[in-house]
Coordinates of C-alpha atoms in Angstrom, one line a residue:
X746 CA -36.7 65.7 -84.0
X747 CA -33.2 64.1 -83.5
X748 CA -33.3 60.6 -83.3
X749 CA -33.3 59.5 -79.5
X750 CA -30.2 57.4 -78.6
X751 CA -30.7 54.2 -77.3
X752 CA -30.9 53.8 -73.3
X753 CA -27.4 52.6 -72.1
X754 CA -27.5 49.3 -70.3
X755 CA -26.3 49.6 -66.8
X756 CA -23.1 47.6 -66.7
X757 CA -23.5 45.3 -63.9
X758 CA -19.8 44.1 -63.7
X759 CA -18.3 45.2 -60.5
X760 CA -15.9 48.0 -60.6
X761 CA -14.1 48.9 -57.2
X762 CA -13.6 52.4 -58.5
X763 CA -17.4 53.1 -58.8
X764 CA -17.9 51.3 -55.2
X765 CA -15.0 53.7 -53.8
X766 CA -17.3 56.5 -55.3
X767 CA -20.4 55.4 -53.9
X768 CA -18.6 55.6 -50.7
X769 CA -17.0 58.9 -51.1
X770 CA -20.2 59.8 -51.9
X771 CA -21.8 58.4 -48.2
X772 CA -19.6 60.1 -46.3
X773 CA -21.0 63.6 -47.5
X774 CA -24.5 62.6 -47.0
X775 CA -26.5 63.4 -43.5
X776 CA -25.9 59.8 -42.7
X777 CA -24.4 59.0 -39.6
X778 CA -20.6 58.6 -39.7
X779 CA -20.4 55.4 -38.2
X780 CA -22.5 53.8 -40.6
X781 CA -21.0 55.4 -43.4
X782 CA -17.2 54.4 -42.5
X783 CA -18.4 51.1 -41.8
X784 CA -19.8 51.0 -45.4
X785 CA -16.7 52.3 -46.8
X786 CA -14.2 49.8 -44.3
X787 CA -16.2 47.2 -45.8
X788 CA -15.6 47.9 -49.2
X789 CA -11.7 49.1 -48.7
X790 CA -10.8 45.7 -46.6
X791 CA -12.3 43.1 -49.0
X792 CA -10.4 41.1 -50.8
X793 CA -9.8 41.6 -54.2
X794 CA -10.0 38.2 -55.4
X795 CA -13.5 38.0 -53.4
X796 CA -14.9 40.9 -55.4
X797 CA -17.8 39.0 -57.3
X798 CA -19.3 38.6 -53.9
X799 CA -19.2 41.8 -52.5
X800 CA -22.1 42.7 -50.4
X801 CA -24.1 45.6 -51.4
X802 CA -23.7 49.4 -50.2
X803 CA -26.1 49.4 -47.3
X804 CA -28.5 52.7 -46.8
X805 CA -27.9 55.4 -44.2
X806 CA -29.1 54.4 -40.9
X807 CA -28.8 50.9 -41.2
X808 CA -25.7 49.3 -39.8
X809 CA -23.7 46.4 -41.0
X810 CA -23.7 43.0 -40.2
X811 CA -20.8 42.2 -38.3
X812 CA -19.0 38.8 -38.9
X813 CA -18.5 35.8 -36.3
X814 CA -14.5 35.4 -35.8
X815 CA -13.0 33.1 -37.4
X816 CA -12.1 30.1 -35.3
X817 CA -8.3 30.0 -33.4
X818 CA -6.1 27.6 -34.7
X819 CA -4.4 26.2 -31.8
X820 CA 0.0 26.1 -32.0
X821 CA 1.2 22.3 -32.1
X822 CA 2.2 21.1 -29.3
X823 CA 6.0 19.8 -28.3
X824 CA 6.4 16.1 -28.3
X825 CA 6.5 14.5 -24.5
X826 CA 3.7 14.1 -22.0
X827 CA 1.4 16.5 -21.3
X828 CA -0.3 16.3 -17.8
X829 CA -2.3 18.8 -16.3
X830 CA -1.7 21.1 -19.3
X831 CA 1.7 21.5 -18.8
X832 CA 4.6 19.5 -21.0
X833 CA 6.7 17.4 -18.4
X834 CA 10.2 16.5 -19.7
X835 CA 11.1 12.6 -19.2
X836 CA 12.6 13.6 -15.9
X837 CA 9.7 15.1 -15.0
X838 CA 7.3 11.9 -15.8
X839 CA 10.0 10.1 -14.5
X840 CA 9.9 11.4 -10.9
X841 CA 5.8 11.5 -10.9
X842 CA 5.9 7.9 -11.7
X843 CA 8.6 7.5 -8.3
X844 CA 6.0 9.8 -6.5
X845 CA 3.1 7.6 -7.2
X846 CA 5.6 4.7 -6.4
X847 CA 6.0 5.7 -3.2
X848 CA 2.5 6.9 -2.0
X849 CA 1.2 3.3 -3.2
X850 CA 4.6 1.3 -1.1
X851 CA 4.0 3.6 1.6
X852 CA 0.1 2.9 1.8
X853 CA 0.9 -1.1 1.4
X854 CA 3.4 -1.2 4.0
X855 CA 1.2 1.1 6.7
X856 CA -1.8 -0.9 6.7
X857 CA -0.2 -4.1 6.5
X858 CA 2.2 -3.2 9.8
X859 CA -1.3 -1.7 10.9
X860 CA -2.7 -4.9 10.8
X861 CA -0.2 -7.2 12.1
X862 CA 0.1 -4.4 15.4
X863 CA -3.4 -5.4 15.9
X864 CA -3.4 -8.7 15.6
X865 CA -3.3 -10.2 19.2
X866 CA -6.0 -7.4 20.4
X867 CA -8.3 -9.2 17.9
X868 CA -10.1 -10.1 21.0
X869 CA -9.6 -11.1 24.8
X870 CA -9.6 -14.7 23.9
X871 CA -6.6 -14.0 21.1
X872 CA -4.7 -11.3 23.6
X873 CA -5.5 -13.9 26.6
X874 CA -3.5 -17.2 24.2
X875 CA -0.3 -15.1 23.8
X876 CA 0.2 -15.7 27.4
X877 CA 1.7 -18.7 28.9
X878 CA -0.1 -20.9 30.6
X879 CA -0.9 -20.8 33.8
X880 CA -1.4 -24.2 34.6
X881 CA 1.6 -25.6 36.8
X882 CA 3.2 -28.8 34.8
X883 CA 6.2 -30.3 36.3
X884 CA 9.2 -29.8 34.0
X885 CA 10.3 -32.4 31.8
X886 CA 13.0 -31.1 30.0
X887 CA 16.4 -30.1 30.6
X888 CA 17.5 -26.9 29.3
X889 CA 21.1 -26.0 28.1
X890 CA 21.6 -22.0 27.7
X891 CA 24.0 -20.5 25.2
X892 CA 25.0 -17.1 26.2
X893 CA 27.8 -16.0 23.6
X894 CA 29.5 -12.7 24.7
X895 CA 32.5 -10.5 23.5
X896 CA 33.4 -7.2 25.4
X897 CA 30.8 -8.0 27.6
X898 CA 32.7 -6.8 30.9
X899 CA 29.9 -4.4 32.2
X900 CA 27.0 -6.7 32.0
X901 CA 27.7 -10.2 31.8
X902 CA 28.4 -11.3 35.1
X903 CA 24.9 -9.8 36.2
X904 CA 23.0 -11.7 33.6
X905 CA 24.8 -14.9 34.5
X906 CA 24.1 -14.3 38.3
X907 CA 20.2 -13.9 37.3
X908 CA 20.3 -16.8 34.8
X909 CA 22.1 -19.4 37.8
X910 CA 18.8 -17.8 39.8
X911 CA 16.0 -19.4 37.7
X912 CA 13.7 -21.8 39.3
X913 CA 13.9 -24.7 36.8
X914 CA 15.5 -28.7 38.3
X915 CA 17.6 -29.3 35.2
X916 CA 19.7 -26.8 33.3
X917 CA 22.5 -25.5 32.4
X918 CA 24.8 -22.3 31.4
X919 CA 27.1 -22.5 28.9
X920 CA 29.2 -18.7 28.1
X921 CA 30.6 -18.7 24.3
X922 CA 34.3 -16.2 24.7
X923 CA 36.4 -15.0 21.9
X924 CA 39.9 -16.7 22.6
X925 CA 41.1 -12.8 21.9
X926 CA 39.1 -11.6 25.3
X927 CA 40.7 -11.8 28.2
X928 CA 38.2 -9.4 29.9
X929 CA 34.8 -10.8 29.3
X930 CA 36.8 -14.4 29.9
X931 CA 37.7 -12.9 33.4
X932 CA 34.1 -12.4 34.2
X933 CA 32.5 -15.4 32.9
X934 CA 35.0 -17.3 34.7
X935 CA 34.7 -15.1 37.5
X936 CA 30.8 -16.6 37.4
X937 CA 31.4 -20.0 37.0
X938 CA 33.3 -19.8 39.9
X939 CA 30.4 -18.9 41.9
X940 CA 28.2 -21.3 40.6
X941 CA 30.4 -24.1 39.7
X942 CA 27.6 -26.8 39.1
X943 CA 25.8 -24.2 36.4
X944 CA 28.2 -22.7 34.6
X945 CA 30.5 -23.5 32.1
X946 CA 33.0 -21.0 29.6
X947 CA 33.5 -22.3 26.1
X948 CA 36.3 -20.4 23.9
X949 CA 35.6 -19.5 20.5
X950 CA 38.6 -19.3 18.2
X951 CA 36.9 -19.3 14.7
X952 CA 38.2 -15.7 12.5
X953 CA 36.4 -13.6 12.1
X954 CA 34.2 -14.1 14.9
X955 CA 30.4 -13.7 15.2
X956 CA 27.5 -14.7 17.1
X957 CA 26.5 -17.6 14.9
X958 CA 30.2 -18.9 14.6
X959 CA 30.6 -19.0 18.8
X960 CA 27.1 -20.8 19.3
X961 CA 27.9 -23.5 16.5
X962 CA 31.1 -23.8 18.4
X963 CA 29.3 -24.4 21.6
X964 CA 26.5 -26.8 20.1
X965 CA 28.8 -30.1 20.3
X966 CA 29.2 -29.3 24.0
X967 CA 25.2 -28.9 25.1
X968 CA 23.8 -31.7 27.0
X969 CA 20.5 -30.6 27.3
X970 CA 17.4 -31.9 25.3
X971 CA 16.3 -28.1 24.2
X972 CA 18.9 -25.4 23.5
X973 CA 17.8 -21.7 24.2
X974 CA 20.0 -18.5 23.9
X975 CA 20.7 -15.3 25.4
X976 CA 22.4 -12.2 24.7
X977 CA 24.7 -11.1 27.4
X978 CA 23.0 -8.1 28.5
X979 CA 19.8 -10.2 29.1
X980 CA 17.9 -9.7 32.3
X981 CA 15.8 -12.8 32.3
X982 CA 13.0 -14.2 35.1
X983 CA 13.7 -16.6 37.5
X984 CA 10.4 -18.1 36.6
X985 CA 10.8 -18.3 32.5
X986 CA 12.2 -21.7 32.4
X987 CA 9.8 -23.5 33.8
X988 CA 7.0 -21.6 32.0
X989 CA 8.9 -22.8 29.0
X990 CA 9.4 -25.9 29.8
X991 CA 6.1 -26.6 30.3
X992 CA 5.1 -24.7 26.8
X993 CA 6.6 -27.8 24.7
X994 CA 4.9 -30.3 27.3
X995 CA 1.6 -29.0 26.6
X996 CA 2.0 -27.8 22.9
X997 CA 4.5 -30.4 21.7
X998 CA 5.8 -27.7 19.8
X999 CA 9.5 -27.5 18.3
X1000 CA 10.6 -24.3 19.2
X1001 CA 9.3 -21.7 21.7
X1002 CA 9.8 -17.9 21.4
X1003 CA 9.7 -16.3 24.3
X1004 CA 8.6 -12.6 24.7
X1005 CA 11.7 -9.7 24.8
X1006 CA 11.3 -6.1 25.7
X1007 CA 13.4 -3.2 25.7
X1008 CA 13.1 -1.2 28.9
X1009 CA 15.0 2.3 29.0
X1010 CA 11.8 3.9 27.2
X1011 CA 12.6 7.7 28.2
X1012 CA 16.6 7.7 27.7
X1013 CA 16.1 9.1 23.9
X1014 CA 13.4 10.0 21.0
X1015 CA 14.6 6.9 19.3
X1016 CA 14.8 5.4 22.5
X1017 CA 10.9 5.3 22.9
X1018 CA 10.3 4.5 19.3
X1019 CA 12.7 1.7 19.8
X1020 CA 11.1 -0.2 22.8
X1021 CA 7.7 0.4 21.2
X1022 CA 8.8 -1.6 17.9
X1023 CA 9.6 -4.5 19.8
X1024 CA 6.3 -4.0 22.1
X1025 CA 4.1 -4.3 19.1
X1026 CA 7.2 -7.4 17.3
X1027 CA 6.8 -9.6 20.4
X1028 CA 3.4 -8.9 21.6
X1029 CA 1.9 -9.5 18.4
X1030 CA 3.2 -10.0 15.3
X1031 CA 5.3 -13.0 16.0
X1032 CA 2.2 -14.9 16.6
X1033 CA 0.9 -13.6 13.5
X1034 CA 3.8 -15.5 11.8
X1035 CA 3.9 -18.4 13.6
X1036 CA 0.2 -19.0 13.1
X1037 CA 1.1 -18.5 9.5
X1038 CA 4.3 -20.8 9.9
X1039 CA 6.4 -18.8 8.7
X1040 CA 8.6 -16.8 11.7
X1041 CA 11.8 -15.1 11.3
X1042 CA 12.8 -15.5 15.1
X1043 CA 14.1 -13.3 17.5
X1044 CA 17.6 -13.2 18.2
X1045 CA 17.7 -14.1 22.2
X1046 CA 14.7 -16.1 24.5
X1047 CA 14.4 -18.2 21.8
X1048 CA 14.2 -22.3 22.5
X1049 CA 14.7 -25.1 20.3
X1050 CA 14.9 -28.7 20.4
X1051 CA 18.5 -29.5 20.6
X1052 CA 18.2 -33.3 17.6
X1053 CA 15.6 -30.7 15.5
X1054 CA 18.6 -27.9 15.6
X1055 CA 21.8 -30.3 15.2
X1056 CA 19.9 -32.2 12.6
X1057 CA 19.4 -28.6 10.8
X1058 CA 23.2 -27.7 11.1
X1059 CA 22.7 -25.1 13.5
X1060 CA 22.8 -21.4 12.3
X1061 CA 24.6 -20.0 9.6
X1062 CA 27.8 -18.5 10.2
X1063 CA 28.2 -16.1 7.7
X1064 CA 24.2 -14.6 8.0
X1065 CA 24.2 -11.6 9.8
X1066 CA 20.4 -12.8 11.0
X1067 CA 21.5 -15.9 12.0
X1068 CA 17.9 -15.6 14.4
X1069 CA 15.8 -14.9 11.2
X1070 CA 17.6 -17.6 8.9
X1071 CA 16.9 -20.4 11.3
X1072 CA 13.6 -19.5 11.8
X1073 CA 13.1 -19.5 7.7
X1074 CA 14.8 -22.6 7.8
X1075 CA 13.1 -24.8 9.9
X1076 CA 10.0 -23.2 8.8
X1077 CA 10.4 -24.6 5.6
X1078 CA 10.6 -27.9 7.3
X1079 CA 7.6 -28.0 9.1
X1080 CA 8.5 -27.0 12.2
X1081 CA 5.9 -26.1 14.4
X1082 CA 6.5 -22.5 16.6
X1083 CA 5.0 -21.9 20.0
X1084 CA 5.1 -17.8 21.2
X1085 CA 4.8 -17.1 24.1
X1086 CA 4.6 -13.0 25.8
X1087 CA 3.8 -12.6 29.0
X1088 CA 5.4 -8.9 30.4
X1089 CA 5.9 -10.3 34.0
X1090 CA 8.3 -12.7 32.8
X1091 CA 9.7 -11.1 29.5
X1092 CA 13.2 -11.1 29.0
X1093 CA 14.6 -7.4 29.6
X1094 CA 17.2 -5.3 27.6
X1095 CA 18.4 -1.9 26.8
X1096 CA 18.1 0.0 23.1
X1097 CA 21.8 0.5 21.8
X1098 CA 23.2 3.4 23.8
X1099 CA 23.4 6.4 21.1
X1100 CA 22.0 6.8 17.3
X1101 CA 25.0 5.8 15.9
X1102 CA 25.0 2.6 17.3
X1103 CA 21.5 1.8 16.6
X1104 CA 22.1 2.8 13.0
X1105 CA 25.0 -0.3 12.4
X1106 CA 22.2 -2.4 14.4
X1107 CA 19.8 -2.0 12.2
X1108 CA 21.6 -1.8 9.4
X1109 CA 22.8 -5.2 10.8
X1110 CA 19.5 -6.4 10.6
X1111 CA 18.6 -5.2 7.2
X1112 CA 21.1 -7.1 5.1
X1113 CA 20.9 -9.9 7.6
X1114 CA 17.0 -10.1 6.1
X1115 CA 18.5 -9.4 2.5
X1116 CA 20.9 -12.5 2.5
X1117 CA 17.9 -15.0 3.8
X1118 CA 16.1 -12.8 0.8
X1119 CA 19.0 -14.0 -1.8
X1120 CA 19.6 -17.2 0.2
X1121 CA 15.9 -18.4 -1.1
X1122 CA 15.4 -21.1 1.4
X1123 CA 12.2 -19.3 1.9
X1124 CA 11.1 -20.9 -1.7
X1125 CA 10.6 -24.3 -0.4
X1126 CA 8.3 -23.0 1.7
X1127 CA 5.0 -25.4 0.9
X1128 CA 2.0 -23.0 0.5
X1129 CA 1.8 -19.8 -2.0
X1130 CA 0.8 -17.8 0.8
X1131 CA 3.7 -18.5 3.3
X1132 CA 6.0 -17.9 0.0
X1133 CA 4.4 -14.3 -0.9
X1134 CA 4.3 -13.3 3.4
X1135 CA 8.3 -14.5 3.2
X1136 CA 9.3 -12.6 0.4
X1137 CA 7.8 -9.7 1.7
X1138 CA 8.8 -9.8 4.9
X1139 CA 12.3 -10.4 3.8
X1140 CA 12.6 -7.6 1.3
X1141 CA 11.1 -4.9 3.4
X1142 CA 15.0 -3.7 3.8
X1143 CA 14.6 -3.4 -0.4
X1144 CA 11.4 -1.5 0.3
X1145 CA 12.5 0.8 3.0
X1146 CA 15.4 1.8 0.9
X1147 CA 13.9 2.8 -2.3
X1148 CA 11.6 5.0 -0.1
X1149 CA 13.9 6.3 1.8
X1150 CA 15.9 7.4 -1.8
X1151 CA 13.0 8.5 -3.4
X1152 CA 12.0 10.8 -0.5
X1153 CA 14.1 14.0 -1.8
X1154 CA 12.8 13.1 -4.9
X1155 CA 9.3 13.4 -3.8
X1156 CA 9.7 16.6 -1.5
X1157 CA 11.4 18.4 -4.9
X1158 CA 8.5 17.6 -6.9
X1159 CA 6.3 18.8 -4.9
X1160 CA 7.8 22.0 -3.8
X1161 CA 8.6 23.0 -7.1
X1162 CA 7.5 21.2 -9.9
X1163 CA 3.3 21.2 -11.4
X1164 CA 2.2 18.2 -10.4
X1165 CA -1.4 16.9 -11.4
X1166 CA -3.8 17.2 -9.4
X1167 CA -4.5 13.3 -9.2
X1168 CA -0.8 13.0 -8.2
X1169 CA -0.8 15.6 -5.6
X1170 CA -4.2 13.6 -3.8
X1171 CA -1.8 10.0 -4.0
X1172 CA 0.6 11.7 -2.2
X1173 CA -1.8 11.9 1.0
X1174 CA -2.6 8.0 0.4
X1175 CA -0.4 7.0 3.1
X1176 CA -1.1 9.6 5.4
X1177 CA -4.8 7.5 6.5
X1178 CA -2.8 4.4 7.7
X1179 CA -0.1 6.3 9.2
X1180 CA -2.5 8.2 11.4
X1181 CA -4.5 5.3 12.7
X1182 CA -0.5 3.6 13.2
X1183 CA 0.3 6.8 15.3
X1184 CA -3.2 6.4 17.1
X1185 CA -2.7 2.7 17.9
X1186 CA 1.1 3.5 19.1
X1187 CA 0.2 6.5 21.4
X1188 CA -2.1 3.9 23.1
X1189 CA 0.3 1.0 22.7
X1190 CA 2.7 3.3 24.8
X1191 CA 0.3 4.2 27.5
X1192 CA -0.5 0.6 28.3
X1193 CA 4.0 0.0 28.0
X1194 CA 3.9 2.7 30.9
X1195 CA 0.6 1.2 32.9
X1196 CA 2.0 -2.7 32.1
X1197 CA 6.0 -2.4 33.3
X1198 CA 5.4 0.6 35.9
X1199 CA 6.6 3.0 34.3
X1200 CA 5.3 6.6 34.5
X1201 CA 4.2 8.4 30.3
X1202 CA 5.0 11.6 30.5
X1203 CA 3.2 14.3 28.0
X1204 CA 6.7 14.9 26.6
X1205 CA 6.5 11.1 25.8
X1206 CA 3.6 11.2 23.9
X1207 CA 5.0 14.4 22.0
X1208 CA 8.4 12.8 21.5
X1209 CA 6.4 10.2 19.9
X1210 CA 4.5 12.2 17.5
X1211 CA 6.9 14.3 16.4
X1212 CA 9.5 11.8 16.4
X1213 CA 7.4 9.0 13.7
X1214 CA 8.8 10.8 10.1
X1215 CA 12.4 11.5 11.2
X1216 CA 12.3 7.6 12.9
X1217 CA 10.9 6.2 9.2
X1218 CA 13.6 8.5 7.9
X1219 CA 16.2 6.9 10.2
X1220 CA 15.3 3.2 9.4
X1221 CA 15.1 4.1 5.2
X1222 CA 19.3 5.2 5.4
X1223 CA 19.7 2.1 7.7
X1224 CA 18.2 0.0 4.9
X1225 CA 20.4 2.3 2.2
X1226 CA 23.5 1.1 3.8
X1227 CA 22.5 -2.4 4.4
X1228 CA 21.5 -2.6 0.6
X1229 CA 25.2 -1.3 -0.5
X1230 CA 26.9 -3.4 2.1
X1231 CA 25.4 -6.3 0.3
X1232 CA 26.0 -4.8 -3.1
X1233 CA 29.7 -4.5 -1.7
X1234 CA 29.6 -7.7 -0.5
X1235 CA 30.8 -6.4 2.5
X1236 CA 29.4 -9.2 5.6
X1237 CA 31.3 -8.0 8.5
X1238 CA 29.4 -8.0 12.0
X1239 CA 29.2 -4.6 13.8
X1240 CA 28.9 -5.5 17.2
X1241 CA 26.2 -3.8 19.4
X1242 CA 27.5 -2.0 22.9
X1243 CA 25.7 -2.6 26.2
X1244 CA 26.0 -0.2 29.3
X1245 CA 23.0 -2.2 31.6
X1246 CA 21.0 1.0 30.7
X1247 CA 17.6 -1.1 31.8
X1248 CA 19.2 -2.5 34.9
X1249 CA 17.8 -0.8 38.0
X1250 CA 18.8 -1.7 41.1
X1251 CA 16.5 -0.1 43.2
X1252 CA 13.6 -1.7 42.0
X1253 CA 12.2 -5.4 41.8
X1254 CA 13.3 -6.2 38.1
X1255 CA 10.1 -7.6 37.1
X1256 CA 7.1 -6.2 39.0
X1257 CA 4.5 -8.6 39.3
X1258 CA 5.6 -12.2 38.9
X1259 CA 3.3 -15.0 37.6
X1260 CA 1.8 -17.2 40.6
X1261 CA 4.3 -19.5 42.3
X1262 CA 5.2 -22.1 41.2
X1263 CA 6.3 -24.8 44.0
X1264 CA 10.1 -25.3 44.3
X1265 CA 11.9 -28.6 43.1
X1266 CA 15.5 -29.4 44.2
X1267 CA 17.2 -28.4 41.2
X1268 CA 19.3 -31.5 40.0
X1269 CA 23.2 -31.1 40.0
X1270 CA 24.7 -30.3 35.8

């Protein structure tokens, strides 16, 4: 019998070729196709270097494991910021950062203006104090009134006429002219004419002329013991002087600031907005700051003691809130500031008679507050408090200016840019404050209407409403201007034009007056 040849040992090296076989093979069988091809995929897509590990041919029926996915590797990202998943350019981060700016300034200065609104309806005692007295004190003092005026025709002679009216023993008027105004120095003199033992005219000729300039001008010539001053177009209470007089008597204070109110409420939107600012200025904030002892004064009704106000150099000529500056100023000497508002004998004016006109007031006004800002006489103010309430005070212009710059800015991001959501919910930050604001002014102008007689329409209130962003609006490009003015170095004084628009002559001028007070014989000036 042949010699049986040795069994050959399987080779167990892997071979592709026999695998590609096998598979070949499976596809023939009764196996289901699907697990066949997945067999055969398997083998065909392995890699070749991967061959050693191979898993085995698996039998018909049974179906292959399938692998987890391998894990995504995510693309780098572009340099810059990335917020809210999406990459912000530095412009982009840049105006965010403005946006936030904003919300936060516009918060701040809300509740803050919120708050100092409020502050003489603390309580009945606190709204009851902001009143004069009602005591009658025989006057003590006599009172020398500064009324500077230029192109003044159509409303000084009346206010002149009321001022000779007031029931007070000892004063006197004294009218400040530009020599280069031959019409308002026609009616003054036409006025001291009919009261020759009251008033007096005084010509300015200082260049270029201003308010400040004509009163310092006029200061040698007072011979009263307390000055006080009045705008041209003032319509002032025959019973104020006394009530004043008898506010330093009791008080012993150095200056008094008497209450002012702007009357022509309906004649524009702006118009009502207006006369509601100084509602809120005189009826309650100024108290605020002079409880604080710090008070940037009003610019009229305003009484000082005439050796505290020589001894201070008068007002500055070249500040264009000459009121404001000599309020800083003798605040930062210790002066002490009586305020008084009582609406049955507040001083009466009108709101500038078009938008233009208010818009070189204010602006006015704004880098008036700037230059007492840069002056820094605020600084020597003695307490850390009164310093922080003056610089801020004094650089709301600053304030109202970047927001009113930043507010295209603002609108653009949010219309079309992705902003965070974080971002998006500051945004409505300011809207809380300004909402209780508007709730607090829709009642401030109820009681306006209820305290001076004067009937709120619904068309009032809506004015008001709608009126409140294009106002804030209004005031920003005011503060704009006043900023490049001062950048400019530009300090010329735009004047103000009257036309007597809160002068009716068919009503009492003042409603309800204060009890009487019993008549002296005024003494002769």
């Amino acid at each position: 019998m042949p010699a049986r040849m040795p069994a050959r040992t399987p080779d167990r090296t892997p071979d592709r070729s026999r695998d590609r076989r096998a598979a070949r093979r499976a596809l023939t069988r009764s196996a289901p196709i699907g697990a066949a091809l997945g067999a055969a995929l398997a083998v065909l897509t392995a890699p070749a270097h991967a061959a050693e590990q191979d898993p085995p041919l698996l039998p018909p029926g049974q179906d292959a494991p399938v692998p987890d996915p391998a894990p995504a590797v995510p693309a780098p990202s572009a340099p810059g910021p990335d917020l809210d998943g999406s990459s912000l350019s530095w412009v982009g981060g840049l105006g965010i950062t403005a946006l936030v700016t904003i919300s936060v300034l516009l918060t701040v200065v809300a509740a803050t203006t919120l708050w100092w609104m409020l502050h003489a309806w603390r309580s009945v005692d606190s709204l009851a104090a902001t009143s004069f007295s009602r005591a009658p004190v025989e006057p003590r003092h006599r009172i020398s009134l500064l009324v500077p005026a230029r192109h003044e025709e159509a409303v000084l002679g009346h206010t002149l006429d009321r001022l000779a009216a007031s029931d007070h023993p000892d004063f006197e008027i004294i009218v400040i002219i530009g020599h280069d105004d031959p019409g308002t120095e026609a009616v003054a003199r036409a006025a001291a004419a009919r009261h020759p033992d009251l008033v007096r005219v005084v010509i300015d000729h200082s260049v270029p002329k201003n308010k400040p300039k004509g009163m310092n001008t006029a200061l040698p010539e007072v011979t009263g013991d307390v000055v006080g001053v009045f705008d041209a177009e003032d319509e002032v209470h025959p019973d104020l002087l006394r009530l004043v007089d008898a506010r330093f008597t009791e008080t012993g204070a150095d200056l008094v600031q008497g209450g002012v109110q702007l009357m022509n409420v309906q004649s524009a939107w702006w118009s009502l907005r207006n006369c509601l600012e100084y509602y809120f200025w005189f009826r309650s904030r100024l108290h605020f700051h002079a409880e604080a002892r710090f008070i940037p004064l009003g610019g009229n009704t305003v009484f000082v003691r005439t050796e505290l106000l020589r001894g201070a150099g008068g007002w500055d000529g070249e500040c264009l809130a000459e009121d404001c500056e000599l309020g800083v100023r003798l605040s930062t000497e210790g002066a002490t500031v009586a305020v008084a508002y009582d609406p049955r004998v507040v001083t009466r004016e009108e709101t500038p008679g078009s938008l233009t006109s208010l818009f070189k007031q204010r602006t006015r006004w704004s880098q008036g507050f700037l230059q007492v800002l840069r002056k820094g006489e605020w600084k020597r103010l003695p307490t850390r408090r009164q310093r922080a309430l003056a610089r801020y005070t004094l650089a709301m212009p600053f304030l109202q200016a970047f927001t009113g710059l930043m507010i295209p800015v603002s609108v653009a991001l949010v219309l079309f840019a992705k902003v965070p959501v974080v971002v998006t919910l500051l945004t409505f930050l300011p809207i809380v404050p300004t909402l209780l604001t508007l709730t607090v002014e829709v009642a401030g102008l109820g009681e306006f209407g209820r305290t001076y007689r004067v009937r709120i329409r619904v068309w009032d209130y809506v004015r008001l409403v709608l009126g409140t962003f294009p106002y804030q609006v209004f005031l920003a490009a005011a503060a704009v201007r006043a900023v490049w003015r001062e950048l400019r170095g530009d300090g010329s004084w735009e004047k103000t034009e009257h036309t007597g628009a809160h002068i009716d002559p068919l009503t009492p001028p003042h409603g309800d007056r204060p009890e009487p007070v019993p008549a002296t014989t005024r003494k002769a000036a």
